[in-house]
Amino acid sequence: MGAERTDPPATVAELEEGLRQLHRMEMQTKLHLERVEALVTAAIKVLHRAEIVHEKSVEAEAAEQRLKIVEARTGDARIWVGPEVDKYEVESPEIDCASLMHLCKARCCRLSVALDFKDLDDGLRWEYSRPYELRRRADDGYCIYSEKGTHRCDCYDKRPSICRTYDCREDKRVWDDFEAKIPAPWRDDVGVAPPLVQIRMPKK
Ligand code: SF4
Ligand code: SF4
C-alpha cells in the first residue's frame, strides 16, 4: 500500500496556475517554431541567390506539403493565448464604429479573439474546447458580449487587447472598400458553431 497523502488537495487556483504554465510553454514552443521557420526561409533565399535552388519551386513544394499536413491535423486541439500587452495601455485605431455599425453590423465581433491571462482574471468567458478563445454564441456566431440587436459591447471596459487594437479597414472579411463604405458580402458561416475559425489579429 502506498504512503498516505498528508498534503491538502490542490485548489482550483493552483490547478489553474498549472494550466496557465502549460499554455505559456505551448506558446513558447510556437515562438521557437516561428524562429525556425524564419531561419529556413532565410536559408532558402540565400540558396536561391546562389542559384543552388529556385525559391519558387521550394515554395510550391512547401505549400503542397503544408496543405497535406493541415488536412491531416484537422480537429487537433490547439491552445491560443492573446498577446502579452497591457490592454489598458494599447492604442485603438481611429474608426467611428457608431456611424458604421449599420453597414458592418459589427462583424468584427464574429471573428475569433484570443484572450490573454489578464482577460481571464477579468472574468471574460472562453470556449472550453478551444482555450482561450473568446466565447461566441452558437446561434449567430457573435461574441457573447455583443448585445443582440445593438451590437453594443457588454464588457467594453474589460474588452481584450485584440478588440482594442484590431483595425478592420483593410480586412476583406469586413469591408470590400472601407473608404467607399462598402461592406464585404455577409457570411452566415463565419463564427457559427461549429466555427469556421476566423482569427482576428491585433494591429501590427
Ligand atoms: S467592423 Fe470595424 S467599423 Fe464595424 S464595429 Fe468592428 S471595428 Fe467598428
Ligand atoms: S469583447 Fe466586445 S468588442 Fe470584443 S468581440 Fe466581444 S463584443 Fe466585440
PDB file of N, CA, C and O in Angstrom, residues 69-146:
ATOM      1  N   ILE A  69      -0.365  18.564 -44.469  1.00  0.00           N
ATOM      2  CA  ILE A  69      -0.199  18.482 -43.009  1.00  0.00           C
ATOM      3  C   ILE A  69      -1.424  19.054 -42.306  1.00  0.00           C
ATOM      4  O   ILE A  69      -1.960  18.469 -41.365  1.00  0.00           O
ATOM      5  N   VAL A  70      -1.899  20.222 -42.801  1.00  0.00           N
ATOM      6  CA  VAL A  70      -3.070  20.863 -42.185  1.00  0.00           C
ATOM      7  C   VAL A  70      -4.283  19.948 -42.281  1.00  0.00           C
ATOM      8  O   VAL A  70      -5.026  19.764 -41.312  1.00  0.00           O
ATOM      9  N   GLU A  71      -4.468  19.360 -43.455  1.00  0.00           N
ATOM     10  CA  GLU A  71      -5.607  18.452 -43.637  1.00  0.00           C
ATOM     11  C   GLU A  71      -5.521  17.272 -42.674  1.00  0.00           C
ATOM     12  O   GLU A  71      -6.492  16.868 -42.061  1.00  0.00           O
ATOM     13  N   ALA A  72      -4.306  16.751 -42.528  1.00  0.00           N
ATOM     14  CA  ALA A  72      -4.125  15.589 -41.656  1.00  0.00           C
ATOM     15  C   ALA A  72      -4.382  15.945 -40.195  1.00  0.00           C
ATOM     16  O   ALA A  72      -4.754  15.093 -39.400  1.00  0.00           O
ATOM     17  N   ARG A  73      -4.202  17.217 -39.865  1.00  0.00           N
ATOM     18  CA  ARG A  73      -4.337  17.614 -38.455  1.00  0.00           C
ATOM     19  C   ARG A  73      -5.643  18.327 -38.148  1.00  0.00           C
ATOM     20  O   ARG A  73      -5.805  18.884 -37.070  1.00  0.00           O
ATOM     21  N   THR A  74      -6.559  18.358 -39.095  1.00  0.00           N
ATOM     22  CA  THR A  74      -7.844  18.996 -38.838  1.00  0.00           C
ATOM     23  C   THR A  74      -8.480  18.339 -37.616  1.00  0.00           C
ATOM     24  O   THR A  74      -8.536  17.134 -37.514  1.00  0.00           O
ATOM     25  N   GLY A  75      -8.890  19.141 -36.679  1.00  0.00           N
ATOM     26  CA  GLY A  75      -9.501  18.571 -35.480  1.00  0.00           C
ATOM     27  C   GLY A  75      -8.536  18.493 -34.308  1.00  0.00           C
ATOM     28  O   GLY A  75      -8.940  18.236 -33.187  1.00  0.00           O
ATOM     29  N   ASP A  76      -7.243  18.741 -34.574  1.00  0.00           N
ATOM     30  CA  ASP A  76      -6.294  18.768 -33.457  1.00  0.00           C
ATOM     31  C   ASP A  76      -6.666  19.863 -32.472  1.00  0.00           C
ATOM     32  O   ASP A  76      -7.106  20.947 -32.871  1.00  0.00           O
ATOM     33  N   ALA A  77      -6.468  19.577 -31.198  1.00  0.00           N
ATOM     34  CA  ALA A  77      -6.706  20.621 -30.199  1.00  0.00           C
ATOM     35  C   ALA A  77      -5.605  21.667 -30.326  1.00  0.00           C
ATOM     36  O   ALA A  77      -4.495  21.377 -30.752  1.00  0.00           O
ATOM     37  N   ARG A  78      -5.928  22.888 -29.994  1.00  0.00           N
ATOM     38  CA  ARG A  78      -4.901  23.924 -30.010  1.00  0.00           C
ATOM     39  C   ARG A  78      -5.147  24.866 -28.847  1.00  0.00           C
ATOM     40  O   ARG A  78      -6.268  24.959 -28.330  1.00  0.00           O
ATOM     41  N   ILE A  79      -4.107  25.506 -28.447  1.00  0.00           N
ATOM     42  CA  ILE A  79      -4.217  26.486 -27.367  1.00  0.00           C
ATOM     43  C   ILE A  79      -3.802  27.831 -27.932  1.00  0.00           C
ATOM     44  O   ILE A  79      -2.818  27.929 -28.660  1.00  0.00           O
ATOM     45  N   TRP A  80      -4.552  28.814 -27.572  1.00  0.00           N
ATOM     46  CA  TRP A  80      -4.344  30.112 -28.189  1.00  0.00           C
ATOM     47  C   TRP A  80      -4.419  31.164 -27.088  1.00  0.00           C
ATOM     48  O   TRP A  80      -5.460  31.313 -26.448  1.00  0.00           O
ATOM     49  N   VAL A  81      -3.314  31.829 -26.852  1.00  0.00           N
ATOM     50  CA  VAL A  81      -3.266  32.850 -25.792  1.00  0.00           C
ATOM     51  C   VAL A  81      -3.029  34.203 -26.439  1.00  0.00           C
ATOM     52  O   VAL A  81      -2.185  34.330 -27.326  1.00  0.00           O
ATOM     53  N   GLY A  82      -3.756  35.199 -25.978  1.00  0.00           N
ATOM     54  CA  GLY A  82      -3.655  36.538 -26.557  1.00  0.00           C
ATOM     55  C   GLY A  82      -2.299  37.164 -26.296  1.00  0.00           C
ATOM     56  O   GLY A  82      -1.524  36.675 -25.474  1.00  0.00           O
ATOM     57  N   PRO A  83      -2.011  38.252 -27.005  1.00  0.00           N
ATOM     58  CA  PRO A  83      -0.711  38.910 -26.858  1.00  0.00           C
ATOM     59  C   PRO A  83      -0.497  39.428 -25.444  1.00  0.00           C
ATOM     60  O   PRO A  83      -1.434  39.909 -24.807  1.00  0.00           O
ATOM     61  N   GLU A  84       0.739  39.311 -24.970  1.00  0.00           N
ATOM     62  CA  GLU A  84       1.042  39.779 -23.604  1.00  0.00           C
ATOM     63  C   GLU A  84       1.328  41.275 -23.622  1.00  0.00           C
ATOM     64  O   GLU A  84       2.473  41.705 -23.622  1.00  0.00           O
ATOM     65  N   VAL A  85       0.262  42.040 -23.694  1.00  0.00           N
ATOM     66  CA  VAL A  85       0.385  43.503 -23.644  1.00  0.00           C
ATOM     67  C   VAL A  85      -0.583  43.997 -22.583  1.00  0.00           C
ATOM     68  O   VAL A  85      -1.489  43.276 -22.187  1.00  0.00           O
ATOM     69  N   ASP A  86      -0.357  45.217 -22.125  1.00  0.00           N
ATOM     70  CA  ASP A  86      -1.286  45.792 -21.159  1.00  0.00           C
ATOM     71  C   ASP A  86      -2.466  46.376 -21.936  1.00  0.00           C
ATOM     72  O   ASP A  86      -2.335  47.396 -22.608  1.00  0.00           O
ATOM     73  N   LYS A  87      -3.593  45.695 -21.857  1.00  0.00           N
ATOM     74  CA  LYS A  87      -4.725  46.128 -22.691  1.00  0.00           C
ATOM     75  C   LYS A  87      -5.220  47.521 -22.337  1.00  0.00           C
ATOM     76  O   LYS A  87      -5.889  48.156 -23.145  1.00  0.00           O
ATOM     77  N   TYR A  88      -4.888  47.970 -21.139  1.00  0.00           N
ATOM     78  CA  TYR A  88      -5.345  49.308 -20.748  1.00  0.00           C
ATOM     79  C   TYR A  88      -4.422  50.408 -21.271  1.00  0.00           C
ATOM     80  O   TYR A  88      -4.672  51.584 -21.079  1.00  0.00           O
ATOM     81  N   GLU A  89      -3.319  49.979 -21.917  1.00  0.00           N
ATOM     82  CA  GLU A  89      -2.361  50.961 -22.430  1.00  0.00           C
ATOM     83  C   GLU A  89      -2.324  51.008 -23.954  1.00  0.00           C
ATOM     84  O   GLU A  89      -1.767  51.926 -24.525  1.00  0.00           O
ATOM     85  N   VAL A  90      -2.903  49.997 -24.617  1.00  0.00           N
ATOM     86  CA  VAL A  90      -2.770  49.932 -26.080  1.00  0.00           C
ATOM     87  C   VAL A  90      -3.587  51.044 -26.757  1.00  0.00           C
ATOM     88  O   VAL A  90      -4.529  51.579 -26.172  1.00  0.00           O
ATOM     89  N   GLU A  91      -3.190  51.365 -27.981  1.00  0.00           N
ATOM     90  CA  GLU A  91      -3.914  52.403 -28.735  1.00  0.00           C
ATOM     91  C   GLU A  91      -4.902  51.763 -29.697  1.00  0.00           C
ATOM     92  O   GLU A  91      -4.611  50.739 -30.300  1.00  0.00           O
ATOM     93  N   SER A  92      -6.053  52.381 -29.848  1.00  0.00           N
ATOM     94  CA  SER A  92      -7.058  51.878 -30.780  1.00  0.00           C
ATOM     95  C   SER A  92      -7.028  52.714 -32.052  1.00  0.00           C
ATOM     96  O   SER A  92      -6.779  53.918 -31.994  1.00  0.00           O
ATOM     97  N   PRO A  93      -7.283  52.070 -33.208  1.00  0.00           N
ATOM     98  CA  PRO A  93      -7.330  52.857 -34.443  1.00  0.00           C
ATOM     99  C   PRO A  93      -8.526  53.810 -34.417  1.00  0.00           C
ATOM    100  O   PRO A  93      -9.511  53.541 -33.729  1.00  0.00           O
ATOM    101  N   GLU A  94      -8.392  54.900 -35.158  1.00  0.00           N
ATOM    102  CA  GLU A  94      -9.483  55.880 -35.153  1.00  0.00           C
ATOM    103  C   GLU A  94     -10.547  55.481 -36.169  1.00  0.00           C
ATOM    104  O   GLU A  94     -10.448  55.802 -37.353  1.00  0.00           O
ATOM    105  N   ILE A  95     -11.509  54.734 -35.698  1.00  0.00           N
ATOM    106  CA  ILE A  95     -12.616  54.285 -36.556  1.00  0.00           C
ATOM    107  C   ILE A  95     -13.909  54.644 -35.839  1.00  0.00           C
ATOM    108  O   ILE A  95     -14.072  54.329 -34.659  1.00  0.00           O
ATOM    109  N   ASP A  96     -14.804  55.320 -36.570  1.00  0.00           N
ATOM    110  CA  ASP A  96     -16.068  55.741 -35.958  1.00  0.00           C
ATOM    111  C   ASP A  96     -17.076  54.590 -36.071  1.00  0.00           C
ATOM    112  O   ASP A  96     -17.941  54.590 -36.942  1.00  0.00           O
ATOM    113  N   CYS A  97     -16.933  53.623 -35.168  1.00  0.00           N
ATOM    114  CA  CYS A  97     -17.763  52.415 -35.244  1.00  0.00           C
ATOM    115  C   CYS A  97     -19.254  52.754 -35.182  1.00  0.00           C
ATOM    116  O   CYS A  97     -20.061  52.162 -35.898  1.00  0.00           O
ATOM    117  N   ALA A  98     -19.609  53.721 -34.325  1.00  0.00           N
ATOM    118  CA  ALA A  98     -21.031  54.018 -34.130  1.00  0.00           C
ATOM    119  C   ALA A  98     -21.707  54.408 -35.450  1.00  0.00           C
ATOM    120  O   ALA A  98     -22.848  54.025 -35.713  1.00  0.00           O
ATOM    121  N   SER A  99     -20.981  55.154 -36.299  1.00  0.00           N
ATOM    122  CA  SER A  99     -21.606  55.612 -37.542  1.00  0.00           C
ATOM    123  C   SER A  99     -21.544  54.544 -38.642  1.00  0.00           C
ATOM    124  O   SER A  99     -22.142  54.711 -39.701  1.00  0.00           O
ATOM    125  N   LEU A 100     -20.790  53.482 -38.413  1.00  0.00           N
ATOM    126  CA  LEU A 100     -20.615  52.457 -39.449  1.00  0.00           C
ATOM    127  C   LEU A 100     -21.358  51.160 -39.139  1.00  0.00           C
ATOM    128  O   LEU A 100     -21.513  50.296 -40.000  1.00  0.00           O
ATOM    129  N   MET A 101     -21.804  51.064 -37.902  1.00  0.00           N
ATOM    130  CA  MET A 101     -22.358  49.792 -37.429  1.00  0.00           C
ATOM    131  C   MET A 101     -23.547  49.312 -38.265  1.00  0.00           C
ATOM    132  O   MET A 101     -23.743  48.116 -38.433  1.00  0.00           O
ATOM    133  N   HIS A 102     -24.352  50.247 -38.803  1.00  0.00           N
ATOM    134  CA  HIS A 102     -25.494  49.810 -39.602  1.00  0.00           C
ATOM    135  C   HIS A 102     -25.037  49.141 -40.892  1.00  0.00           C
ATOM    136  O   HIS A 102     -25.786  48.394 -41.523  1.00  0.00           O
ATOM    137  N   LEU A 103     -23.785  49.407 -41.297  1.00  0.00           N
ATOM    138  CA  LEU A 103     -23.234  48.785 -42.514  1.00  0.00           C
ATOM    139  C   LEU A 103     -22.466  47.506 -42.180  1.00  0.00           C
ATOM    140  O   LEU A 103     -22.662  46.472 -42.802  1.00  0.00           O
ATOM    141  N   CYS A 104     -21.583  47.626 -41.216  1.00  0.00           N
ATOM    142  CA  CYS A 104     -20.709  46.470 -40.930  1.00  0.00           C
ATOM    143  C   CYS A 104     -21.383  45.447 -40.032  1.00  0.00           C
ATOM    144  O   CYS A 104     -20.966  44.297 -39.970  1.00  0.00           O
ATOM    145  N   LYS A 105     -22.412  45.879 -39.324  1.00  0.00           N
ATOM    146  CA  LYS A 105     -23.100  45.005 -38.359  1.00  0.00           C
ATOM    147  C   LYS A 105     -22.119  44.414 -37.359  1.00  0.00           C
ATOM    148  O   LYS A 105     -22.274  43.288 -36.897  1.00  0.00           O
ATOM    149  N   ALA A 106     -21.094  45.191 -37.053  1.00  0.00           N
ATOM    150  CA  ALA A 106     -20.086  44.786 -36.057  1.00  0.00           C
ATOM    151  C   ALA A 106     -19.588  43.364 -36.314  1.00  0.00           C
ATOM    152  O   ALA A 106     -19.427  42.580 -35.385  1.00  0.00           O
ATOM    153  N   ARG A 107     -19.316  43.078 -37.564  1.00  0.00           N
ATOM    154  CA  ARG A 107     -18.907  41.693 -37.855  1.00  0.00           C
ATOM    155  C   ARG A 107     -17.539  41.364 -37.282  1.00  0.00           C
ATOM    156  O   ARG A 107     -17.162  40.202 -37.220  1.00  0.00           O
ATOM    157  N   CYS A 108     -16.803  42.396 -36.851  1.00  0.00           N
ATOM    158  CA  CYS A 108     -15.537  42.114 -36.154  1.00  0.00           C
ATOM    159  C   CYS A 108     -15.801  41.256 -34.919  1.00  0.00           C
ATOM    160  O   CYS A 108     -14.951  40.476 -34.504  1.00  0.00           O
ATOM    161  N   CYS A 109     -16.989  41.397 -34.348  1.00  0.00           N
ATOM    162  CA  CYS A 109     -17.306  40.652 -33.125  1.00  0.00           C
ATOM    163  C   CYS A 109     -17.782  39.232 -33.410  1.00  0.00           C
ATOM    164  O   CYS A 109     -18.273  38.542 -32.524  1.00  0.00           O
ATOM    165  N   ARG A 110     -17.643  38.797 -34.667  1.00  0.00           N
ATOM    166  CA  ARG A 110     -17.912  37.389 -35.001  1.00  0.00           C
ATOM    167  C   ARG A 110     -16.616  36.653 -35.313  1.00  0.00           C
ATOM    168  O   ARG A 110     -16.631  35.492 -35.663  1.00  0.00           O
ATOM    169  N   LEU A 111     -15.516  37.372 -35.261  1.00  0.00           N
ATOM    170  CA  LEU A 111     -14.227  36.739 -35.568  1.00  0.00           C
ATOM    171  C   LEU A 111     -13.575  36.241 -34.281  1.00  0.00           C
ATOM    172  O   LEU A 111     -13.793  36.786 -33.205  1.00  0.00           O
ATOM    173  N   SER A 112     -12.758  35.212 -34.410  1.00  0.00           N
ATOM    174  CA  SER A 112     -12.137  34.617 -33.221  1.00  0.00           C
ATOM    175  C   SER A 112     -11.159  35.585 -32.565  1.00  0.00           C
ATOM    176  O   SER A 112     -10.357  36.217 -33.243  1.00  0.00           O
ATOM    177  N   VAL A 113     -11.231  35.667 -31.264  1.00  0.00           N
ATOM    178  CA  VAL A 113     -10.341  36.535 -30.487  1.00  0.00           C
ATOM    179  C   VAL A 113      -9.675  35.689 -29.404  1.00  0.00           C
ATOM    180  O   VAL A 113     -10.344  34.962 -28.674  1.00  0.00           O
ATOM    181  N   ALA A 114      -8.351  35.797 -29.319  1.00  0.00           N
ATOM    182  CA  ALA A 114      -7.636  35.072 -28.255  1.00  0.00           C
ATOM    183  C   ALA A 114      -7.576  35.936 -27.005  1.00  0.00           C
ATOM    184  O   ALA A 114      -7.201  37.105 -27.065  1.00  0.00           O
ATOM    185  N   LEU A 115      -7.953  35.352 -25.883  1.00  0.00           N
ATOM    186  CA  LEU A 115      -7.859  36.071 -24.611  1.00  0.00           C
ATOM    187  C   LEU A 115      -6.461  35.893 -24.038  1.00  0.00           C
ATOM    188  O   LEU A 115      -5.809  34.871 -24.274  1.00  0.00           O
ATOM    189  N   ASP A 116      -6.023  36.878 -23.274  1.00  0.00           N
ATOM    190  CA  ASP A 116      -4.781  36.677 -22.522  1.00  0.00           C
ATOM    191  C   ASP A 116      -5.143  36.446 -21.052  1.00  0.00           C
ATOM    192  O   ASP A 116      -6.322  36.465 -20.677  1.00  0.00           O
ATOM    193  N   PHE A 117      -4.133  36.232 -20.218  1.00  0.00           N
ATOM    194  CA  PHE A 117      -4.431  35.843 -18.842  1.00  0.00           C
ATOM    195  C   PHE A 117      -5.103  36.962 -18.047  1.00  0.00           C
ATOM    196  O   PHE A 117      -5.863  36.717 -17.124  1.00  0.00           O
ATOM    197  N   LYS A 118      -4.810  38.201 -18.427  1.00  0.00           N
ATOM    198  CA  LYS A 118      -5.468  39.325 -17.742  1.00  0.00           C
ATOM    199  C   LYS A 118      -6.976  39.277 -18.013  1.00  0.00           C
ATOM    200  O   LYS A 118      -7.790  39.543 -17.123  1.00  0.00           O
ATOM    201  N   ASP A 119      -7.317  38.918 -19.257  1.00  0.00           N
ATOM    202  CA  ASP A 119      -8.740  38.810 -19.595  1.00  0.00           C
ATOM    203  C   ASP A 119      -9.410  37.719 -18.753  1.00  0.00           C
ATOM    204  O   ASP A 119     -10.558  37.863 -18.335  1.00  0.00           O
ATOM    205  N   LEU A 120      -8.671  36.628 -18.529  1.00  0.00           N
ATOM    206  CA  LEU A 120      -9.243  35.551 -17.701  1.00  0.00           C
ATOM    207  C   LEU A 120      -9.448  36.058 -16.276  1.00  0.00           C
ATOM    208  O   LEU A 120     -10.477  35.793 -15.650  1.00  0.00           O
ATOM    209  N   ASP A 121      -8.459  36.809 -15.764  1.00  0.00           N
ATOM    210  CA  ASP A 121      -8.610  37.370 -14.418  1.00  0.00           C
ATOM    211  C   ASP A 121      -9.779  38.344 -14.362  1.00  0.00           C
ATOM    212  O   ASP A 121     -10.419  38.500 -13.331  1.00  0.00           O
ATOM    213  N   ASP A 122     -10.034  38.996 -15.489  1.00  0.00           N
ATOM    214  CA  ASP A 122     -11.162  39.936 -15.543  1.00  0.00           C
ATOM    215  C   ASP A 122     -12.494  39.200 -15.699  1.00  0.00           C
ATOM    216  O   ASP A 122     -13.547  39.832 -15.800  1.00  0.00           O
ATOM    217  N   GLY A 123     -12.420  37.889 -15.797  1.00  0.00           N
ATOM    218  CA  GLY A 123     -13.654  37.094 -15.824  1.00  0.00           C
ATOM    219  C   GLY A 123     -14.254  36.893 -17.196  1.00  0.00           C
ATOM    220  O   GLY A 123     -15.390  36.424 -17.304  1.00  0.00           O
ATOM    221  N   LEU A 124     -13.517  37.234 -18.268  1.00  0.00           N
ATOM    222  CA  LEU A 124     -14.086  37.033 -19.605  1.00  0.00           C
ATOM    223  C   LEU A 124     -14.189  35.539 -19.890  1.00  0.00           C
ATOM    224  O   LEU A 124     -13.301  34.763 -19.540  1.00  0.00           O
ATOM    225  N   ARG A 125     -15.266  35.164 -20.543  1.00  0.00           N
ATOM    226  CA  ARG A 125     -15.548  33.737 -20.765  1.00  0.00           C
ATOM    227  C   ARG A 125     -14.868  33.237 -22.036  1.00  0.00           C
ATOM    228  O   ARG A 125     -14.736  33.971 -23.007  1.00  0.00           O
ATOM    229  N   TRP A 126     -14.477  31.976 -22.028  1.00  0.00           N
ATOM    230  CA  TRP A 126     -13.791  31.399 -23.183  1.00  0.00           C
ATOM    231  C   TRP A 126     -14.417  30.066 -23.556  1.00  0.00           C
ATOM    232  O   TRP A 126     -15.158  29.467 -22.791  1.00  0.00           O
ATOM    233  N   GLU A 127     -14.055  29.612 -24.768  1.00  0.00           N
ATOM    234  CA  GLU A 127     -14.570  28.343 -25.277  1.00  0.00           C
ATOM    235  C   GLU A 127     -13.781  27.210 -24.621  1.00  0.00           C
ATOM    236  O   GLU A 127     -12.573  27.110 -24.837  1.00  0.00           O
ATOM    237  N   TYR A 128     -14.442  26.373 -23.870  1.00  0.00           N
ATOM    238  CA  TYR A 128     -13.708  25.314 -23.180  1.00  0.00           C
ATOM    239  C   TYR A 128     -13.037  24.346 -24.135  1.00  0.00           C
ATOM    240  O   TYR A 128     -12.016  23.756 -23.822  1.00  0.00           O
ATOM    241  N   SER A 129     -13.603  24.180 -25.325  1.00  0.00           N
ATOM    242  CA  SER A 129     -12.989  23.251 -26.274  1.00  0.00           C
ATOM    243  C   SER A 129     -11.834  23.900 -27.039  1.00  0.00           C
ATOM    244  O   SER A 129     -11.083  23.208 -27.718  1.00  0.00           O
ATOM    245  N   ARG A 130     -11.715  25.243 -26.936  1.00  0.00           N
ATOM    246  CA  ARG A 130     -10.637  25.919 -27.656  1.00  0.00           C
ATOM    247  C   ARG A 130     -10.050  27.018 -26.776  1.00  0.00           C
ATOM    248  O   ARG A 130     -10.267  28.208 -27.009  1.00  0.00           O
ATOM    249  N   PRO A 131      -9.314  26.602 -25.715  1.00  0.00           N
ATOM    250  CA  PRO A 131      -8.753  27.622 -24.825  1.00  0.00           C
ATOM    251  C   PRO A 131      -7.785  28.514 -25.586  1.00  0.00           C
ATOM    252  O   PRO A 131      -7.016  28.012 -26.393  1.00  0.00           O
ATOM    253  N   TYR A 132      -7.765  29.801 -25.368  1.00  0.00           N
ATOM    254  CA  TYR A 132      -8.636  30.658 -24.597  1.00  0.00           C
ATOM    255  C   TYR A 132      -9.349  31.598 -25.547  1.00  0.00           C
ATOM    256  O   TYR A 132      -9.195  32.813 -25.474  1.00  0.00           O
ATOM    257  N   GLU A 133     -10.093  30.993 -26.448  1.00  0.00           N
ATOM    258  CA  GLU A 133     -10.801  31.790 -27.451  1.00  0.00           C
ATOM    259  C   GLU A 133     -12.046  32.394 -26.806  1.00  0.00           C
ATOM    260  O   GLU A 133     -12.816  31.702 -26.128  1.00  0.00           O
ATOM    261  N   LEU A 134     -12.222  33.690 -27.042  1.00  0.00           N
ATOM    262  CA  LEU A 134     -13.394  34.390 -26.525  1.00  0.00           C
ATOM    263  C   LEU A 134     -14.663  33.649 -26.955  1.00  0.00           C
ATOM    264  O   LEU A 134     -14.803  33.281 -28.125  1.00  0.00           O
ATOM    265  N   ARG A 135     -15.549  33.441 -26.005  1.00  0.00           N
ATOM    266  CA  ARG A 135     -16.724  32.615 -26.310  1.00  0.00           C
ATOM    267  C   ARG A 135     -17.693  33.352 -27.238  1.00  0.00           C
ATOM    268  O   ARG A 135     -17.894  34.555 -27.096  1.00  0.00           O
ATOM    269  N   ARG A 136     -18.250  32.567 -28.173  1.00  0.00           N
ATOM    270  CA  ARG A 136     -19.236  33.151 -29.087  1.00  0.00           C
ATOM    271  C   ARG A 136     -20.539  32.375 -29.002  1.00  0.00           C
ATOM    272  O   ARG A 136     -20.562  31.226 -28.602  1.00  0.00           O
ATOM    273  N   ARG A 137     -21.604  33.056 -29.401  1.00  0.00           N
ATOM    274  CA  ARG A 137     -22.917  32.394 -29.356  1.00  0.00           C
ATOM    275  C   ARG A 137     -23.027  31.383 -30.488  1.00  0.00           C
ATOM    276  O   ARG A 137     -22.527  31.614 -31.588  1.00  0.00           O
ATOM    277  N   ALA A 138     -23.723  30.285 -30.195  1.00  0.00           N
ATOM    278  CA  ALA A 138     -23.875  29.246 -31.213  1.00  0.00           C
ATOM    279  C   ALA A 138     -24.873  29.661 -32.288  1.00  0.00           C
ATOM    280  O   ALA A 138     -24.756  29.261 -33.443  1.00  0.00           O
ATOM    281  N   ASP A 139     -25.844  30.515 -31.937  1.00  0.00           N
ATOM    282  CA  ASP A 139     -26.909  30.766 -32.920  1.00  0.00           C
ATOM    283  C   ASP A 139     -26.539  31.793 -33.981  1.00  0.00           C
ATOM    284  O   ASP A 139     -26.951  31.674 -35.134  1.00  0.00           O
ATOM    285  N   ASP A 140     -25.756  32.817 -33.614  1.00  0.00           N
ATOM    286  CA  ASP A 140     -25.424  33.812 -34.638  1.00  0.00           C
ATOM    287  C   ASP A 140     -23.914  34.037 -34.795  1.00  0.00           C
ATOM    288  O   ASP A 140     -23.500  34.838 -35.629  1.00  0.00           O
ATOM    289  N   GLY A 141     -23.123  33.366 -34.005  1.00  0.00           N
ATOM    290  CA  GLY A 141     -21.669  33.455 -34.162  1.00  0.00           C
ATOM    291  C   GLY A 141     -21.045  34.689 -33.542  1.00  0.00           C
ATOM    292  O   GLY A 141     -19.827  34.862 -33.590  1.00  0.00           O
ATOM    293  N   TYR A 142     -21.856  35.571 -32.953  1.00  0.00           N
ATOM    294  CA  TYR A 142     -21.292  36.773 -32.322  1.00  0.00           C
ATOM    295  C   TYR A 142     -20.707  36.421 -30.957  1.00  0.00           C
ATOM    296  O   TYR A 142     -21.145  35.464 -30.289  1.00  0.00           O
ATOM    297  N   CYS A 143     -19.740  37.222 -30.559  1.00  0.00           N
ATOM    298  CA  CYS A 143     -19.191  37.152 -29.214  1.00  0.00           C
ATOM    299  C   CYS A 143     -20.343  37.236 -28.202  1.00  0.00           C
ATOM    300  O   CYS A 143     -21.316  37.950 -28.429  1.00  0.00           O
ATOM    301  N   ILE A 144     -20.216  36.517 -27.101  1.00  0.00           N
ATOM    302  CA  ILE A 144     -21.319  36.511 -26.136  1.00  0.00           C
ATOM    303  C   ILE A 144     -21.535  37.876 -25.486  1.00  0.00           C
ATOM    304  O   ILE A 144     -22.582  38.116 -24.899  1.00  0.00           O
ATOM    305  N   TYR A 145     -20.543  38.768 -25.612  1.00  0.00           N
ATOM    306  CA  TYR A 145     -20.695  40.103 -25.011  1.00  0.00           C
ATOM    307  C   TYR A 145     -21.293  41.115 -25.980  1.00  0.00           C
ATOM    308  O   TYR A 145     -21.484  42.273 -25.615  1.00  0.00           O
ATOM    309  N   SER A 146     -21.522  40.688 -27.204  1.00  0.00           N
ATOM    310  CA  SER A 146     -22.118  41.589 -28.186  1.00  0.00           C
ATOM    311  C   SER A 146     -23.639  41.536 -28.015  1.00  0.00           C
ATOM    312  O   SER A 146     -24.268  40.504 -28.260  1.00  0.00           O
TER     313      SER A 146
END
